[in-house]
mmCIF file with all atom_site columns, C-alpha atoms in Angstrom:
data_model
loop_
_atom_site.group_PDB
_atom_site.id
_atom_site.type_symbol
_atom_site.label_atom_id
_atom_site.label_alt_id
_atom_site.label_comp_id
_atom_site.label_asym_id
_atom_site.label_entity_id
_atom_site.label_seq_id
_atom_site.pdbx_PDB_ins_code
_atom_site.Cartn_x
_atom_site.Cartn_y
_atom_site.Cartn_z
_atom_site.occupancy
_atom_site.B_iso_or_equiv
_atom_site.pdbx_formal_charge
_atom_site.auth_seq_id
_atom_site.auth_comp_id
_atom_site.auth_asym_id
_atom_site.auth_atom_id
_atom_site.pdbx_PDB_model_num
ATOM 1  C CA . MET N 1 1  ? -14.185 -237.768 147.764 1.00 0.00 ? 1  MET N CA 1
ATOM 2  C CA . THR N 1 2  ? -13.096 -234.126 147.765 1.00 0.00 ? 2  THR N CA 1
ATOM 3  C CA . ILE N 1 3  ? -9.701  -233.331 149.201 1.00 0.00 ? 3  ILE N CA 1
ATOM 4  C CA . THR N 1 4  ? -9.512  -230.391 151.577 1.00 0.00 ? 4  THR N CA 1
ATOM 5  C CA . ALA N 1 5  ? -6.374  -228.643 152.729 1.00 0.00 ? 5  ALA N CA 1
ATOM 6  C CA . THR N 1 6  ? -5.531  -226.152 155.431 1.00 0.00 ? 6  THR N CA 1
ATOM 7  C CA . THR N 1 7  ? -3.387  -223.048 155.238 1.00 0.00 ? 7  THR N CA 1
ATOM 8  C CA . ARG N 1 8  ? -0.780  -222.369 157.884 1.00 0.00 ? 8  ARG N CA 1
ATOM 9  C CA . GLY N 1 9  ? -3.285  -220.002 159.456 1.00 0.00 ? 9  GLY N CA 1
ATOM 10 C CA . GLY N 1 10 ? -5.895  -222.750 159.713 1.00 0.00 ? 10 GLY N CA 1
ATOM 11 C CA . THR N 1 11 ? -8.193  -221.722 156.865 1.00 0.00 ? 11 THR N CA 1
ATOM 12 C CA . GLU N 1 12 ? -9.578  -224.674 154.914 1.00 0.00 ? 12 GLU N CA 1
ATOM 13 C CA . TYR N 1 13 ? -9.656  -224.661 151.121 1.00 0.00 ? 13 TYR N CA 1
ATOM 14 C CA . ILE N 1 14 ? -10.269 -227.136 148.302 1.00 0.00 ? 14 ILE N CA 1
ATOM 15 C CA . PRO N 1 15 ? -7.261  -227.581 145.989 1.00 0.00 ? 15 PRO N CA 1
ATOM 16 C CA . GLU N 1 16 ? -8.032  -227.558 142.281 1.00 0.00 ? 16 GLU N CA 1
ATOM 17 C CA . PHE N 1 17 ? -5.712  -229.781 140.291 1.00 0.00 ? 17 PHE N CA 1
ATOM 18 C CA . LEU N 1 18 ? -4.548  -229.329 136.691 1.00 0.00 ? 18 LEU N CA 1
ATOM 19 C CA . MET N 1 19 ? -6.739  -231.640 134.605 1.00 0.00 ? 19 MET N CA 1
ATOM 20 C CA . ALA N 1 20 ? -6.113  -230.583 130.997 1.00 0.00 ? 20 ALA N CA 1
ATOM 21 C CA . ILE N 1 21 ? -4.462  -228.054 128.711 1.00 0.00 ? 21 ILE N CA 1
ATOM 22 C CA . ASP N 1 22 ? -6.292  -226.838 125.599 1.00 0.00 ? 22 ASP N CA 1
ATOM 23 C CA . GLN N 1 23 ? -3.653  -227.249 122.902 1.00 0.00 ? 23 GLN N CA 1
ATOM 24 C CA . GLY N 1 24 ? -5.474  -224.853 120.623 1.00 0.00 ? 24 GLY N CA 1
ATOM 25 C CA . LYS N 1 25 ? -5.245  -222.029 123.159 1.00 0.00 ? 25 LYS N CA 1
ATOM 26 C CA . CYS N 1 26 ? -1.769  -222.709 124.595 1.00 0.00 ? 26 CYS N CA 1
ATOM 27 C CA . ILE N 1 27 ? 0.877   -220.338 123.233 1.00 0.00 ? 27 ILE N CA 1
ATOM 28 C CA . GLY N 1 28 ? 3.842   -222.252 124.674 1.00 0.00 ? 28 GLY N CA 1
ATOM 29 C CA . CYS N 1 29 ? 5.159   -219.285 126.638 1.00 0.00 ? 29 CYS N CA 1
ATOM 30 C CA . GLY N 1 30 ? 6.417   -221.492 129.483 1.00 0.00 ? 30 GLY N CA 1
ATOM 31 C CA . ARG N 1 31 ? 5.186   -219.295 132.330 1.00 0.00 ? 31 ARG N CA 1
ATOM 32 C CA . CYS N 1 32 ? 3.312   -222.187 133.948 1.00 0.00 ? 32 CYS N CA 1
ATOM 33 C CA . PHE N 1 33 ? 6.374   -224.411 133.649 1.00 0.00 ? 33 PHE N CA 1
ATOM 34 C CA . LYS N 1 34 ? 8.507   -221.821 135.417 1.00 0.00 ? 34 LYS N CA 1
ATOM 35 C CA . VAL N 1 35 ? 6.191   -221.473 138.425 1.00 0.00 ? 35 VAL N CA 1
ATOM 36 C CA . CYS N 1 36 ? 5.542   -225.193 138.921 1.00 0.00 ? 36 CYS N CA 1
ATOM 37 C CA . ALA N 1 37 ? 7.928   -226.657 141.479 1.00 0.00 ? 37 ALA N CA 1
ATOM 38 C CA . ARG N 1 38 ? 6.556   -230.175 140.995 1.00 0.00 ? 38 ARG N CA 1
ATOM 39 C CA . ASN N 1 39 ? 7.580   -230.938 137.364 1.00 0.00 ? 39 ASN N CA 1
ATOM 40 C CA . VAL N 1 40 ? 3.950   -231.412 136.363 1.00 0.00 ? 40 VAL N CA 1
ATOM 41 C CA . LEU N 1 41 ? 4.435   -229.755 132.960 1.00 0.00 ? 41 LEU N CA 1
ATOM 42 C CA . THR N 1 42 ? 6.780   -230.017 130.011 1.00 0.00 ? 42 THR N CA 1
ATOM 43 C CA . LEU N 1 43 ? 7.199   -228.117 126.750 1.00 0.00 ? 43 LEU N CA 1
ATOM 44 C CA . LYS N 1 44 ? 6.629   -230.000 123.491 1.00 0.00 ? 44 LYS N CA 1
ATOM 45 C CA . GLY N 1 45 ? 6.603   -229.147 119.820 1.00 0.00 ? 45 GLY N CA 1
ATOM 46 C CA . VAL N 1 46 ? 3.710   -229.360 117.385 1.00 0.00 ? 46 VAL N CA 1
ATOM 47 C CA . THR N 1 47 ? 4.552   -230.315 113.805 1.00 0.00 ? 47 THR N CA 1
ATOM 48 C CA . ASP N 1 48 ? 2.885   -229.005 110.671 1.00 0.00 ? 48 ASP N CA 1
ATOM 49 C CA . GLU N 1 49 ? 0.736   -232.170 110.807 1.00 0.00 ? 49 GLU N CA 1
ATOM 50 C CA . ASP N 1 50 ? -0.389  -231.402 114.403 1.00 0.00 ? 50 ASP N CA 1
ATOM 51 C CA . GLU N 1 51 ? 1.727   -234.195 115.858 1.00 0.00 ? 51 GLU N CA 1
ATOM 52 C CA . ILE N 1 52 ? 3.070   -233.544 119.371 1.00 0.00 ? 52 ILE N CA 1
ATOM 53 C CA . VAL N 1 53 ? 6.799   -234.281 119.564 1.00 0.00 ? 53 VAL N CA 1
ATOM 54 C CA . ASP N 1 54 ? 9.756   -233.767 121.887 1.00 0.00 ? 54 ASP N CA 1
ATOM 55 C CA . LEU N 1 55 ? 11.616  -230.566 121.130 1.00 0.00 ? 55 LEU N CA 1
ATOM 56 C CA . ASP N 1 56 ? 14.962  -232.351 121.143 1.00 0.00 ? 56 ASP N CA 1
ATOM 57 C CA . ASP N 1 57 ? 13.838  -235.014 118.646 1.00 0.00 ? 57 ASP N CA 1
ATOM 58 C CA . GLU N 1 58 ? 16.095  -234.373 115.644 1.00 0.00 ? 58 GLU N CA 1
ATOM 59 C CA . GLU N 1 59 ? 13.728  -236.273 113.349 1.00 0.00 ? 59 GLU N CA 1
ATOM 60 C CA . PHE N 1 60 ? 11.119  -233.503 113.689 1.00 0.00 ? 60 PHE N CA 1
ATOM 61 C CA . GLU N 1 61 ? 13.460  -230.539 114.172 1.00 0.00 ? 61 GLU N CA 1
ATOM 62 C CA . ASP N 1 62 ? 12.544  -228.843 110.875 1.00 0.00 ? 62 ASP N CA 1
ATOM 63 C CA . GLU N 1 63 ? 8.827   -229.664 111.122 1.00 0.00 ? 63 GLU N CA 1
ATOM 64 C CA . ILE N 1 64 ? 8.009   -227.993 114.445 1.00 0.00 ? 64 ILE N CA 1
ATOM 65 C CA . GLU N 1 65 ? 5.547   -225.165 113.836 1.00 0.00 ? 65 GLU N CA 1
ATOM 66 C CA . ARG N 1 66 ? 4.939   -224.049 117.415 1.00 0.00 ? 66 ARG N CA 1
ATOM 67 C CA . ARG N 1 67 ? 5.404   -225.021 121.041 1.00 0.00 ? 67 ARG N CA 1
ATOM 68 C CA . ILE N 1 68 ? 2.807   -226.042 123.586 1.00 0.00 ? 68 ILE N CA 1
ATOM 69 C CA . MET N 1 69 ? 2.785   -227.056 127.212 1.00 0.00 ? 69 MET N CA 1
ATOM 70 C CA . VAL N 1 70 ? 1.597   -230.563 128.078 1.00 0.00 ? 70 VAL N CA 1
ATOM 71 C CA . ILE N 1 71 ? 0.992   -232.387 131.339 1.00 0.00 ? 71 ILE N CA 1
ATOM 72 C CA . ALA N 1 72 ? 4.046   -234.547 132.025 1.00 0.00 ? 72 ALA N CA 1
ATOM 73 C CA . ASP N 1 73 ? 3.059   -235.910 135.437 1.00 0.00 ? 73 ASP N CA 1
ATOM 74 C CA . GLY N 1 74 ? -0.394  -234.845 136.584 1.00 0.00 ? 74 GLY N CA 1
ATOM 75 C CA . ASP N 1 75 ? -0.167  -237.063 139.664 1.00 0.00 ? 75 ASP N CA 1
ATOM 76 C CA . ASP N 1 76 ? 2.429   -234.679 141.119 1.00 0.00 ? 76 ASP N CA 1
ATOM 77 C CA . CYS N 1 77 ? 0.079   -231.665 140.978 1.00 0.00 ? 77 CYS N CA 1
ATOM 78 C CA . ILE N 1 78 ? -0.691  -230.330 144.466 1.00 0.00 ? 78 ILE N CA 1
ATOM 79 C CA . GLY N 1 79 ? -3.506  -228.022 143.338 1.00 0.00 ? 79 GLY N CA 1
ATOM 80 C CA . CYS N 1 80 ? -1.808  -224.754 144.246 1.00 0.00 ? 80 CYS N CA 1
ATOM 81 C CA . GLY N 1 81 ? -3.101  -222.960 141.127 1.00 0.00 ? 81 GLY N CA 1
ATOM 82 C CA . ALA N 1 82 ? 0.134   -221.082 140.418 1.00 0.00 ? 82 ALA N CA 1
ATOM 83 C CA . CYS N 1 83 ? 0.104   -222.228 136.789 1.00 0.00 ? 83 CYS N CA 1
ATOM 84 C CA . ALA N 1 84 ? -3.414  -220.884 136.230 1.00 0.00 ? 84 ALA N CA 1
ATOM 85 C CA . ARG N 1 85 ? -2.561  -217.511 137.747 1.00 0.00 ? 85 ARG N CA 1
ATOM 86 C CA . VAL N 1 86 ? 0.320   -216.890 135.319 1.00 0.00 ? 86 VAL N CA 1
ATOM 87 C CA . CYS N 1 87 ? -1.278  -218.305 132.157 1.00 0.00 ? 87 CYS N CA 1
ATOM 88 C CA . PRO N 1 88 ? -2.012  -215.472 129.695 1.00 0.00 ? 88 PRO N CA 1
ATOM 89 C CA . SER N 1 89 ? -4.207  -217.631 127.443 1.00 0.00 ? 89 SER N CA 1
ATOM 90 C CA . SER N 1 90 ? -6.463  -219.320 130.028 1.00 0.00 ? 90 SER N CA 1
ATOM 91 C CA . CYS N 1 91 ? -5.843  -222.674 128.382 1.00 0.00 ? 91 CYS N CA 1
ATOM 92 C CA . GLN N 1 92 ? -5.858  -224.814 131.521 1.00 0.00 ? 92 GLN N CA 1
ATOM 93 C CA . THR N 1 93 ? -8.691  -226.684 133.178 1.00 0.00 ? 93 THR N CA 1
ATOM 94 C CA . HIS N 1 94 ? -8.548  -227.231 136.945 1.00 0.00 ? 94 HIS N CA 1
ATOM 95 C CA . ALA N 1 95 ? -10.885 -229.199 139.197 1.00 0.00 ? 95 ALA N CA 1
ATOM 96 C CA . PRO N 1 96 ? -11.009 -230.655 142.701 1.00 0.00 ? 96 PRO N CA 1
ATOM 97 C CA . ALA N 1 97 ? -9.926  -234.285 143.004 1.00 0.00 ? 97 ALA N CA 1
#
């Protein structure tokens, strides 16, 4: 079943929801996080052993090599595509439901 939506002007469109983030491409800039009003995303740290950890976890504080964005609550995505439009690394995959 494909979900369709309608703009205020009555034009139909098919929302494309955030399905995945390529951790190898993500640069952790946070632009997608800033434009998402639905709390779909969160910023995490990646350790030198490629383990994904919370940034405020003191146990891994000295081991964090870089930051990446991860999907925190994909069920809250409304398919607006704002995150994809601001992503400089094209690391996100979107698809209709």
